[in-house]
């Protein structure tokens, strides 16, 4: 799960015109005039909050574990340290470029996790401008999903570092699930197809993902993630076009235009072709 809906502090030009920059008082007054001010303030604090009470898994390790961790949580952190390089290679291969390795913090309690994330009932989040991954071992250990969820979060880290922080939610989550296998465990492809057959489908909105909600209709988040991943996988079947689209996105082109340029069709048409294909498979 990303924080892109709330990482828009630097984009809030309506609150911080150039002549006001550097004025904390004006920024606070402007924030107070807006809805969701407390969330904005929390997001800003999380960008600078130091991580305390963690131990390195090993010398010079990028994985840090809650100092109160039990044996199971310690084992999870060690597993992530051992699999880190392979997980990053997976994302670099599927996304078409390298990225800077983030620090990873494994919390052993809900209280620890809630201290560093926007959404306390999630299993993982990215933070601090694409430089950290925070994992909730309490939730990840229940279904042995630590490694796939970690890899999922690395996909979000990649796009943060490659300038797609406010990409449409379906794209960010679809790429993350399709590349990692984690994040939509509660809904299978077959179940997602059945939902399509019943008329329950996500919409591939191309709006700014920071300011606009995901268009998931009546779908659960797991079903939304699964359908988005299936659509991304469909696009990936045309490898040269998909690689071209990724290259354009890495260069700063928005998702909709990148896909339309690479495939020669609007995203809405590509989505409809995918939907029809899945409907046939659902029968």
PDB file of N, CA and C in Angstrom, residues 20-99:
ATOM      1  N   UNK A  20       5.477  33.009  -0.522  1.00  0.00           N
ATOM      2  CA  UNK A  20       5.209  32.522   0.827  1.00  0.00           C
ATOM      3  C   UNK A  20       6.158  31.412   1.255  1.00  0.00           C
ATOM      4  N   UNK A  21       6.930  30.874   0.334  1.00  0.00           N
ATOM      5  CA  UNK A  21       7.764  29.731   0.680  1.00  0.00           C
ATOM      6  C   UNK A  21       8.691  30.092   1.822  1.00  0.00           C
ATOM      7  N   UNK A  22       8.849  29.137   2.725  1.00  0.00           N
ATOM      8  CA  UNK A  22       9.671  29.359   3.891  1.00  0.00           C
ATOM      9  C   UNK A  22       8.917  29.946   5.053  1.00  0.00           C
ATOM     10  N   UNK A  23       7.633  30.270   4.855  1.00  0.00           N
ATOM     11  CA  UNK A  23       6.836  30.836   5.941  1.00  0.00           C
ATOM     12  C   UNK A  23       5.971  29.755   6.550  1.00  0.00           C
ATOM     13  N   UNK A  24       6.383  29.258   7.688  1.00  0.00           N
ATOM     14  CA  UNK A  24       5.637  28.172   8.337  1.00  0.00           C
ATOM     15  C   UNK A  24       4.251  28.634   8.747  1.00  0.00           C
ATOM     16  N   UNK A  25       4.131  29.893   9.181  1.00  0.00           N
ATOM     17  CA  UNK A  25       2.840  30.376   9.653  1.00  0.00           C
ATOM     18  C   UNK A  25       1.816  30.379   8.540  1.00  0.00           C
ATOM     19  N   UNK A  26       2.198  30.825   7.344  1.00  0.00           N
ATOM     20  CA  UNK A  26       1.271  30.863   6.217  1.00  0.00           C
ATOM     21  C   UNK A  26       0.881  29.443   5.823  1.00  0.00           C
ATOM     22  N   UNK A  27       1.848  28.532   5.811  1.00  0.00           N
ATOM     23  CA  UNK A  27       1.560  27.146   5.440  1.00  0.00           C
ATOM     24  C   UNK A  27       0.544  26.529   6.386  1.00  0.00           C
ATOM     25  N   UNK A  28       0.705  26.780   7.675  1.00  0.00           N
ATOM     26  CA  UNK A  28      -0.224  26.217   8.658  1.00  0.00           C
ATOM     27  C   UNK A  28      -1.618  26.792   8.483  1.00  0.00           C
ATOM     28  N   UNK A  29      -1.712  28.123   8.289  1.00  0.00           N
ATOM     29  CA  UNK A  29      -3.015  28.751   8.097  1.00  0.00           C
ATOM     30  C   UNK A  29      -3.703  28.215   6.855  1.00  0.00           C
ATOM     31  N   UNK A  30      -2.938  28.039   5.796  1.00  0.00           N
ATOM     32  CA  UNK A  30      -3.506  27.506   4.564  1.00  0.00           C
ATOM     33  C   UNK A  30      -4.007  26.087   4.767  1.00  0.00           C
ATOM     34  N   UNK A  31      -3.210  25.280   5.467  1.00  0.00           N
ATOM     35  CA  UNK A  31      -3.607  23.896   5.730  1.00  0.00           C
ATOM     36  C   UNK A  31      -4.886  23.842   6.544  1.00  0.00           C
ATOM     37  N   UNK A  32      -4.988  24.722   7.535  1.00  0.00           N
ATOM     38  CA  UNK A  32      -6.166  24.710   8.390  1.00  0.00           C
ATOM     39  C   UNK A  32      -7.425  25.067   7.626  1.00  0.00           C
ATOM     40  N   UNK A  33      -7.273  25.761   6.485  1.00  0.00           N
ATOM     41  CA  UNK A  33      -8.430  26.137   5.676  1.00  0.00           C
ATOM     42  C   UNK A  33      -8.880  25.014   4.775  1.00  0.00           C
ATOM     43  N   UNK A  34      -8.139  23.932   4.752  1.00  0.00           N
ATOM     44  CA  UNK A  34      -8.434  22.821   3.846  1.00  0.00           C
ATOM     45  C   UNK A  34      -8.950  21.625   4.628  1.00  0.00           C
ATOM     46  N   UNK A  35      -9.729  20.794   3.954  1.00  0.00           N
ATOM     47  CA  UNK A  35     -10.166  19.539   4.571  1.00  0.00           C
ATOM     48  C   UNK A  35      -8.993  18.579   4.601  1.00  0.00           C
ATOM     49  N   UNK A  36      -8.992  17.712   5.598  1.00  0.00           N
ATOM     50  CA  UNK A  36      -7.935  16.708   5.696  1.00  0.00           C
ATOM     51  C   UNK A  36      -6.604  17.267   6.168  1.00  0.00           C
ATOM     52  N   UNK A  37      -6.636  18.412   6.816  1.00  0.00           N
ATOM     53  CA  UNK A  37      -5.391  19.045   7.253  1.00  0.00           C
ATOM     54  C   UNK A  37      -4.580  18.120   8.150  1.00  0.00           C
ATOM     55  N   UNK A  38      -5.242  17.416   9.062  1.00  0.00           N
ATOM     56  CA  UNK A  38      -4.504  16.561   9.993  1.00  0.00           C
ATOM     57  C   UNK A  38      -3.745  15.477   9.256  1.00  0.00           C
ATOM     58  N   UNK A  39      -4.331  14.952   8.176  1.00  0.00           N
ATOM     59  CA  UNK A  39      -3.632  13.939   7.387  1.00  0.00           C
ATOM     60  C   UNK A  39      -2.409  14.529   6.700  1.00  0.00           C
ATOM     61  N   UNK A  40      -2.552  15.728   6.173  1.00  0.00           N
ATOM     62  CA  UNK A  40      -1.419  16.378   5.519  1.00  0.00           C
ATOM     63  C   UNK A  40      -0.289  16.602   6.511  1.00  0.00           C
ATOM     64  N   UNK A  41      -0.652  17.055   7.705  1.00  0.00           N
ATOM     65  CA  UNK A  41       0.361  17.316   8.719  1.00  0.00           C
ATOM     66  C   UNK A  41       1.039  16.017   9.148  1.00  0.00           C
ATOM     67  N   UNK A  42       0.259  14.965   9.286  1.00  0.00           N
ATOM     68  CA  UNK A  42       0.842  13.676   9.663  1.00  0.00           C
ATOM     69  C   UNK A  42       1.782  13.184   8.572  1.00  0.00           C
ATOM     70  N   UNK A  43       1.362  13.310   7.305  1.00  0.00           N
ATOM     71  CA  UNK A  43       2.214  12.879   6.194  1.00  0.00           C
ATOM     72  C   UNK A  43       3.527  13.636   6.198  1.00  0.00           C
ATOM     73  N   UNK A  44       3.457  14.931   6.467  1.00  0.00           N
ATOM     74  CA  UNK A  44       4.677  15.724   6.521  1.00  0.00           C
ATOM     75  C   UNK A  44       5.599  15.286   7.650  1.00  0.00           C
ATOM     76  N   UNK A  45       5.015  14.995   8.811  1.00  0.00           N
ATOM     77  CA  UNK A  45       5.817  14.553   9.947  1.00  0.00           C
ATOM     78  C   UNK A  45       6.483  13.209   9.678  1.00  0.00           C
ATOM     79  N   UNK A  46       5.763  12.316   9.002  1.00  0.00           N
ATOM     80  CA  UNK A  46       6.321  11.003   8.725  1.00  0.00           C
ATOM     81  C   UNK A  46       7.528  11.074   7.794  1.00  0.00           C
ATOM     82  N   UNK A  47       7.595  12.127   6.970  1.00  0.00           N
ATOM     83  CA  UNK A  47       8.720  12.258   6.051  1.00  0.00           C
ATOM     84  C   UNK A  47      10.024  12.563   6.782  1.00  0.00           C
ATOM     85  N   UNK A  48       9.930  13.088   7.999  1.00  0.00           N
ATOM     86  CA  UNK A  48      11.142  13.474   8.722  1.00  0.00           C
ATOM     87  C   UNK A  48      11.310  12.733  10.052  1.00  0.00           C
ATOM     88  N   UNK A  49      10.334  11.915  10.427  1.00  0.00           N
ATOM     89  CA  UNK A  49      10.422  11.219  11.712  1.00  0.00           C
ATOM     90  C   UNK A  49      11.552  10.191  11.683  1.00  0.00           C
ATOM     91  N   UNK A  50      12.469  10.230  12.638  1.00  0.00           N
ATOM     92  CA  UNK A  50      13.561   9.240  12.660  1.00  0.00           C
ATOM     93  C   UNK A  50      13.064   7.886  13.154  1.00  0.00           C
ATOM     94  N   UNK A  51      13.672   6.840  12.652  1.00  0.00           N
ATOM     95  CA  UNK A  51      13.336   5.491  13.088  1.00  0.00           C
ATOM     96  C   UNK A  51      14.200   5.165  14.307  1.00  0.00           C
ATOM     97  N   UNK A  52      13.548   4.875  15.410  1.00  0.00           N
ATOM     98  CA  UNK A  52      14.267   4.579  16.647  1.00  0.00           C
ATOM     99  C   UNK A  52      13.828   3.217  17.188  1.00  0.00           C
ATOM    100  N   UNK A  53      14.712   2.582  17.931  1.00  0.00           N
ATOM    101  CA  UNK A  53      14.378   1.298  18.544  1.00  0.00           C
ATOM    102  C   UNK A  53      14.495   0.120  17.595  1.00  0.00           C
ATOM    103  N   UNK A  54      15.342   0.231  16.577  1.00  0.00           N
ATOM    104  CA  UNK A  54      15.554  -0.858  15.630  1.00  0.00           C
ATOM    105  C   UNK A  54      17.012  -1.296  15.667  1.00  0.00           C
ATOM    106  N   UNK A  55      17.235  -2.579  15.413  1.00  0.00           N
ATOM    107  CA  UNK A  55      18.580  -3.133  15.310  1.00  0.00           C
ATOM    108  C   UNK A  55      18.838  -3.599  13.889  1.00  0.00           C
ATOM    109  N   UNK A  56      20.080  -3.441  13.414  1.00  0.00           N
ATOM    110  CA  UNK A  56      20.448  -3.970  12.100  1.00  0.00           C
ATOM    111  C   UNK A  56      20.437  -5.493  12.155  1.00  0.00           C
ATOM    112  N   UNK A  57      19.950  -6.107  11.088  1.00  0.00           N
ATOM    113  CA  UNK A  57      19.935  -7.569  11.047  1.00  0.00           C
ATOM    114  C   UNK A  57      21.363  -8.105  11.023  1.00  0.00           C
ATOM    115  N   UNK A  58      22.227  -7.415  10.317  1.00  0.00           N
ATOM    116  CA  UNK A  58      23.644  -7.765  10.284  1.00  0.00           C
ATOM    117  C   UNK A  58      24.438  -6.493  10.020  1.00  0.00           C
ATOM    118  N   UNK A  59      25.740  -6.580  10.019  1.00  0.00           N
ATOM    119  CA  UNK A  59      26.576  -5.405   9.794  1.00  0.00           C
ATOM    120  C   UNK A  59      26.282  -4.785   8.434  1.00  0.00           C
ATOM    121  N   UNK A  60      26.061  -3.479   8.423  1.00  0.00           N
ATOM    122  CA  UNK A  60      25.790  -2.733   7.183  1.00  0.00           C
ATOM    123  C   UNK A  60      24.525  -3.214   6.474  1.00  0.00           C
ATOM    124  N   UNK A  61      23.611  -3.808   7.225  1.00  0.00           N
ATOM    125  CA  UNK A  61      22.373  -4.313   6.630  1.00  0.00           C
ATOM    126  C   UNK A  61      21.409  -3.185   6.333  1.00  0.00           C
ATOM    127  N   UNK A  62      20.648  -3.330   5.257  1.00  0.00           N
ATOM    128  CA  UNK A  62      19.577  -2.394   4.932  1.00  0.00           C
ATOM    129  C   UNK A  62      18.285  -2.773   5.635  1.00  0.00           C
ATOM    130  N   UNK A  63      18.240  -3.937   6.253  1.00  0.00           N
ATOM    131  CA  UNK A  63      17.053  -4.407   6.963  1.00  0.00           C
ATOM    132  C   UNK A  63      17.270  -4.211   8.454  1.00  0.00           C
ATOM    133  N   UNK A  64      16.305  -3.549   9.083  1.00  0.00           N
ATOM    134  CA  UNK A  64      16.386  -3.229  10.499  1.00  0.00           C
ATOM    135  C   UNK A  64      15.143  -3.797  11.185  1.00  0.00           C
ATOM    136  N   UNK A  65      15.328  -4.388  12.348  1.00  0.00           N
ATOM    137  CA  UNK A  65      14.225  -5.072  13.013  1.00  0.00           C
ATOM    138  C   UNK A  65      13.975  -4.449  14.387  1.00  0.00           C
ATOM    139  N   UNK A  66      12.717  -4.366  14.735  1.00  0.00           N
ATOM    140  CA  UNK A  66      12.270  -3.862  16.030  1.00  0.00           C
ATOM    141  C   UNK A  66      13.067  -4.539  17.143  1.00  0.00           C
ATOM    142  N   UNK A  67      13.613  -3.754  18.049  1.00  0.00           N
ATOM    143  CA  UNK A  67      14.445  -4.301  19.128  1.00  0.00           C
ATOM    144  C   UNK A  67      13.669  -5.200  20.072  1.00  0.00           C
ATOM    145  N   UNK A  68      12.332  -5.131  20.029  1.00  0.00           N
ATOM    146  CA  UNK A  68      11.507  -5.994  20.882  1.00  0.00           C
ATOM    147  C   UNK A  68      11.084  -7.280  20.175  1.00  0.00           C
ATOM    148  N   UNK A  69      11.631  -7.515  18.991  1.00  0.00           N
ATOM    149  CA  UNK A  69      11.177  -8.626  18.148  1.00  0.00           C
ATOM    150  C   UNK A  69      11.410  -9.983  18.778  1.00  0.00           C
ATOM    151  N   UNK A  70      10.435 -10.878  18.537  1.00  0.00           N
ATOM    152  CA  UNK A  70      10.541 -12.268  18.970  1.00  0.00           C
ATOM    153  C   UNK A  70      11.288 -13.075  17.909  1.00  0.00           C
ATOM    154  N   UNK A  71      11.404 -14.374  18.149  1.00  0.00           N
ATOM    155  CA  UNK A  71      12.100 -15.240  17.210  1.00  0.00           C
ATOM    156  C   UNK A  71      11.503 -15.229  15.817  1.00  0.00           C
ATOM    157  N   UNK A  72      10.183 -15.254  15.717  1.00  0.00           N
ATOM    158  CA  UNK A  72       9.538 -15.278  14.410  1.00  0.00           C
ATOM    159  C   UNK A  72       9.802 -14.004  13.617  1.00  0.00           C
ATOM    160  N   UNK A  73       9.713 -12.870  14.288  1.00  0.00           N
ATOM    161  CA  UNK A  73       9.952 -11.602  13.608  1.00  0.00           C
ATOM    162  C   UNK A  73      11.413 -11.478  13.201  1.00  0.00           C
ATOM    163  N   UNK A  74      12.310 -11.933  14.062  1.00  0.00           N
ATOM    164  CA  UNK A  74      13.726 -11.925  13.715  1.00  0.00           C
ATOM    165  C   UNK A  74      13.995 -12.808  12.502  1.00  0.00           C
ATOM    166  N   UNK A  75      13.333 -13.950  12.447  1.00  0.00           N
ATOM    167  CA  UNK A  75      13.506 -14.855  11.307  1.00  0.00           C
ATOM    168  C   UNK A  75      12.993 -14.219  10.025  1.00  0.00           C
ATOM    169  N   UNK A  76      11.869 -13.491  10.117  1.00  0.00           N
ATOM    170  CA  UNK A  76      11.332 -12.795   8.947  1.00  0.00           C
ATOM    171  C   UNK A  76      12.326 -11.750   8.453  1.00  0.00           C
ATOM    172  N   UNK A  77      12.875 -10.972   9.369  1.00  0.00           N
ATOM    173  CA  UNK A  77      13.843  -9.944   8.989  1.00  0.00           C
ATOM    174  C   UNK A  77      15.074 -10.568   8.334  1.00  0.00           C
ATOM    175  N   UNK A  78      15.538 -11.678   8.855  1.00  0.00           N
ATOM    176  CA  UNK A  78      16.691 -12.360   8.270  1.00  0.00           C
ATOM    177  C   UNK A  78      16.360 -12.909   6.884  1.00  0.00           C
ATOM    178  N   UNK A  79      15.134 -13.419   6.727  1.00  0.00           N
ATOM    179  CA  UNK A  79      14.711 -13.898   5.416  1.00  0.00           C
ATOM    180  C   UNK A  79      14.725 -12.766   4.388  1.00  0.00           C
ATOM    181  N   UNK A  80      14.227 -11.608   4.784  1.00  0.00           N
ATOM    182  CA  UNK A  80      14.191 -10.468   3.878  1.00  0.00           C
ATOM    183  C   UNK A  80      15.600 -10.008   3.523  1.00  0.00           C
ATOM    184  N   UNK A  81      16.503 -10.024   4.506  1.00  0.00           N
ATOM    185  CA  UNK A  81      17.883  -9.640   4.230  1.00  0.00           C
ATOM    186  C   UNK A  81      18.500 -10.575   3.199  1.00  0.00           C
ATOM    187  N   UNK A  82      18.258 -11.872   3.347  1.00  0.00           N
ATOM    188  CA  UNK A  82      18.838 -12.848   2.431  1.00  0.00           C
ATOM    189  C   UNK A  82      18.234 -12.760   1.031  1.00  0.00           C
ATOM    190  N   UNK A  83      16.946 -12.392   0.965  1.00  0.00           N
ATOM    191  CA  UNK A  83      16.256 -12.354  -0.334  1.00  0.00           C
ATOM    192  C   UNK A  83      16.237 -10.960  -0.954  1.00  0.00           C
ATOM    193  N   UNK A  84      16.804  -9.982  -0.260  1.00  0.00           N
ATOM    194  CA  UNK A  84      16.703  -8.583  -0.684  1.00  0.00           C
ATOM    195  C   UNK A  84      17.194  -8.390  -2.123  1.00  0.00           C
ATOM    196  N   UNK A  85      18.399  -8.840  -2.406  1.00  0.00           N
ATOM    197  CA  UNK A  85      18.995  -8.612  -3.723  1.00  0.00           C
ATOM    198  C   UNK A  85      18.157  -9.235  -4.833  1.00  0.00           C
ATOM    199  N   UNK A  86      17.666 -10.449  -4.587  1.00  0.00           N
ATOM    200  CA  UNK A  86      16.851 -11.121  -5.601  1.00  0.00           C
ATOM    201  C   UNK A  86      15.534 -10.390  -5.822  1.00  0.00           C
ATOM    202  N   UNK A  87      14.929  -9.893  -4.728  1.00  0.00           N
ATOM    203  CA  UNK A  87      13.673  -9.150  -4.850  1.00  0.00           C
ATOM    204  C   UNK A  87      13.877  -7.866  -5.637  1.00  0.00           C
ATOM    205  N   UNK A  88      14.968  -7.168  -5.363  1.00  0.00           N
ATOM    206  CA  UNK A  88      15.237  -5.931  -6.110  1.00  0.00           C
ATOM    207  C   UNK A  88      15.501  -6.234  -7.572  1.00  0.00           C
ATOM    208  N   UNK A  89      16.200  -7.310  -7.853  1.00  0.00           N
ATOM    209  CA  UNK A  89      16.447  -7.701  -9.241  1.00  0.00           C
ATOM    210  C   UNK A  89      15.141  -7.994  -9.964  1.00  0.00           C
ATOM    211  N   UNK A  90      14.202  -8.628  -9.272  1.00  0.00           N
ATOM    212  CA  UNK A  90      12.892  -8.914  -9.869  1.00  0.00           C
ATOM    213  C   UNK A  90      12.213  -7.630 -10.305  1.00  0.00           C
ATOM    214  N   UNK A  91      12.197  -6.628  -9.431  1.00  0.00           N
ATOM    215  CA  UNK A  91      11.543  -5.367  -9.770  1.00  0.00           C
ATOM    216  C   UNK A  91      12.301  -4.637 -10.874  1.00  0.00           C
ATOM    217  N   UNK A  92      13.598  -4.632 -10.825  1.00  0.00           N
ATOM    218  CA  UNK A  92      14.376  -3.962 -11.868  1.00  0.00           C
ATOM    219  C   UNK A  92      14.168  -4.628 -13.222  1.00  0.00           C
ATOM    220  N   UNK A  93      14.052  -5.943 -13.229  1.00  0.00           N
ATOM    221  CA  UNK A  93      13.822  -6.664 -14.480  1.00  0.00           C
ATOM    222  C   UNK A  93      12.432  -6.377 -15.048  1.00  0.00           C
ATOM    223  N   UNK A  94      11.422  -6.420 -14.188  1.00  0.00           N
ATOM    224  CA  UNK A  94      10.047  -6.216 -14.674  1.00  0.00           C
ATOM    225  C   UNK A  94       9.740  -4.751 -14.964  1.00  0.00           C
ATOM    226  N   UNK A  95      10.485  -3.830 -14.351  1.00  0.00           N
ATOM    227  CA  UNK A  95      10.222  -2.404 -14.527  1.00  0.00           C
ATOM    228  C   UNK A  95      11.195  -1.727 -15.486  1.00  0.00           C
ATOM    229  N   UNK A  96      12.256  -2.425 -15.856  1.00  0.00           N
ATOM    230  CA  UNK A  96      13.121  -1.948 -16.925  1.00  0.00           C
ATOM    231  C   UNK A  96      14.264  -1.037 -16.542  1.00  0.00           C
ATOM    232  N   UNK A  97      14.578  -0.887 -15.264  1.00  0.00           N
ATOM    233  CA  UNK A  97      15.682  -0.020 -14.852  1.00  0.00           C
ATOM    234  C   UNK A  97      16.036  -0.299 -13.402  1.00  0.00           C
ATOM    235  N   UNK A  98      17.153   0.252 -12.972  1.00  0.00           N
ATOM    236  CA  UNK A  98      17.579   0.090 -11.598  1.00  0.00           C
ATOM    237  C   UNK A  98      16.985   1.149 -10.690  1.00  0.00           C
ATOM    238  N   UNK A  99      17.161   0.985  -9.390  1.00  0.00           N
ATOM    239  CA  UNK A  99      16.728   1.985  -8.424  1.00  0.00           C
ATOM    240  C   UNK A  99      17.548   1.847  -7.151  1.00  0.00           C
TER     241      UNK A  99
END
